[in-house]
Amino acid sequence: MCAAHDRLTEMKLKTFAGGIHPPDNKQWSAHKAIEDCPLPAELIVPLAQHIGAPAVPCVAVGQQVFKGQEIGSAKGFVSVPVHAPTSGEVVAVENRPHPWGTSLPAIVIRADGEDCWSPELEPADPGELSPEEIVEKVRQAGVVGMGGAAFPAHVKMSPPPEKQIHTLIFNGVECEPYLTADHRMMLEEPERILQGVALLQFVLGVERVVIGIEANKPDAIALLTEMCAGTPVEVIPLEVKYPQGAEKQLIAAVAGREVPSGGLPMDIGVAVHNVSTAAAISDAILDGRPLIERICTVTGPAIREPKNLRIRIGTLLSHLVDACGGLAEEPGKIVLGGPMMGFTQLGFDVPATRGTSGLLLLRHEDVPLHPEGPCIRCARCVQACPMNLLPTTIGAYARRDLISEAAEYRALDCIECGSCGYVCPAAIPLVQAIRYGKAAILAKKRKA
Amino acid sequence: MSKVGQQLYLSSSPHIHSGETTVKVMRAVLYSLVPACAVAVYFFGLSALLVLLLATVGCLATEAVCQRLMGQPVTIADGSAAITGVLLALNLPPTSPWWLTLLGAVIAIVIGKQVYGGLGSNPFNPALVARVVLLISFPVQMTTWSAPAPLGSGLDLVTTATPLGAWKNAVMLTGQAPVELQGGLTQYFLGNMPGCIGEVSALALLLGAAYLLYRRILTWHIPAAFVGSVVLLSGLFWLVNPAKYPSPVFHLLTGGLVLGAFYMATDMVTTPVSTRGMLVFGAGCGLLTVLIRLFGGYPEGVSFAILLMNAATPLIDRYLRPRTFGVQAGKG
């Protein structure tokens, strides 16, 4: 592993322009093998867990459900069903606190402890399935992008016929500090990932398949490189730099091409899936099992024992904390996801969803609280911006409600990675101001 | 159930910060100026030290008074006024009378900075505004140069001309470069020549600049473009008529070129934010410097060149925006 690491440091690694180097803080959990989180007594499964229309409930209170049984049906093309994470009784269909910061419809299931799979779920032989059948099974299994954005996977698997995909990129970058869920998955369950890779390759009929991994995971790079030897799959180590795992930046690093402004990767013949999504696709086809669990890194200085947990969707955060030995210290901030793009929570009474890649607990002293000062035009944000924008200018316009000016400086191209806010010595909330500006631009467009 | 007792912070991402602050940036710039100040005191003695102290204290006091008068919080601890003070001193002759130095400090802070709204809002480099106002208003005091008298050498400060001044005089009188300029290139590099307090030692300035580059407070773009364009343009003239025009090395080591290229032209507030903008800014500074030096009324043109380019900065920022990722060149 050390030799592999030395080789990586000597190589000229691929990457994108711009970006930042925050401390990765992965040492807390990177060496911890994936552990099964104990099954909680009650699971709260939100119907909205993905980008697109929320699912609609198809079970009633009092009904017994099997593990993996569909309990919420998809509504529309950009939508996926949700499934019971364990067997038990539906005890409520009502609004519950949701990680998005409000109360949203959820199905509450009291576990019966049997954890009994639905007998209707059957493994399939992928050799006998057509690409369309595979896509449909992936949709039925509720697979969404596992990197955090939770975009329904089947949509990306069925590009319109005029968009021929020639390069399929798997995202094993995990550039968010602290998070190690994808890293552990690559180390411990590479077969699941590679089966999913093969399925996606077949569905999209692509020539080039790449797995991109940041060079701070030399063990995963070495393992996957070895396993992919003799296959068309190429493992590419990437420079350790945030946001290397952002879709556009990953494509730029791996394929040397830029996704056009306002466009999608498929516009340049590329599709990107997270490695964990590939694993979920493999489960959906080979085992016939829907997406009811995921790996989640519970970490940060305020947790007693950081871990990589295999959790059921719908597990309350409080249960995750208990599974990690409880709190070491009073938390100052509860973050779902990573510290660069994650969402803060009001408490531990919200459930983990399909997009919950991490639960990060920061102490009070870890929360940066510098008073904001005037911009000294140091241009650090300009150098850091992976989209080549002028964050200080856009932010200043947005804060003055000069919306068309913010749009003229291409605020809508911002991917909200937060690099500008991270580097700003004047502690100006740059990405936050730009987010506000983007929302205002879109609102104005809708009105027009 | 894990209970959360005390307050929890809710905010949108990012939830971590680099830890870099404006104060740390300013402090690093001050540290980087220590070698240049030390060399100045060594060559020009206590009079240089006095100018340094007066200018710095003058700037801090003026800023505090301004902010108090305007009912704003006093932010002199952020280090920016101290930098203006030190840079102003480095741009003054070592023999500057006390009133000239203090007047410069007041001009720098009031006219150069606070009237525009304070830190981050000034279009022109405050120290250079003060220097140019003083140069035009008090030409005698501002161009009375003394030969260096290193500490312990027992020499008194003797009035003399700067290398650039000597060259300009000779060209004006004879149309030819002087047969022999005092000192030599090595002495210029070390700082053993007459000039402003901070202009003399390229070596000390480069040491400080190296520290700033290492700390990533300075990027190479402006200094490289500035120095590069000076070398190119002055080299062109020198190749055409070496009897009249001095060599590029002479241009680099004399006058305020190194101070200007690495410290005055790199003031973040008054320079472009994009990489291409910085290159254009630096090149413009170099071009104007050489033209003023060779054909202008003043022997030295660095200050004027930088101020003129400061004025062009908003324009440069507007027209040289970086090409946004995913946008084809020329389309926005």
Tab-separated table of C-alpha atoms in Angstrom, chain B residues 10 19 21 38 40 52 55-56 74 87 111 129 138 152 180 183 192 218 246 274 314 322 324:
chain	number	residue	atom	x	y	z
B	10	LEU	CA	-27.816	26.186	11.668
B	19	GLY	CA	-8.799	29.742	8.927
B	21	THR	CA	-8.272	35.896	7.890
B	38	ALA	CA	16.107	46.593	8.214
B	40	ALA	CA	16.964	50.796	4.961
B	52	LEU	CA	9.143	54.527	9.155
B	55	ALA	CA	4.491	57.177	8.752
B	56	THR	CA	3.127	54.068	10.455
B	74	VAL	CA	-12.136	51.564	14.769
B	87	LEU	CA	4.760	51.290	2.339
B	111	ILE	CA	-7.698	60.942	0.482
B	129	VAL	CA	-1.536	58.570	-3.738
B	138	PHE	CA	7.032	69.377	-2.409
B	152	GLY	CA	29.136	52.183	11.746
B	180	GLU	CA	29.957	56.219	-15.458
B	183	GLY	CA	28.079	52.363	-7.808
B	192	ASN	CA	23.901	50.529	-1.588
B	218	LEU	CA	1.182	37.036	-3.643
B	246	PRO	CA	20.363	52.114	-19.994
B	274	SER	CA	-8.696	37.595	-12.661
B	314	PRO	CA	-12.379	48.291	-13.006
B	322	PRO	CA	-12.283	34.478	-16.777
B	324	THR	CA	-16.545	30.335	-17.332
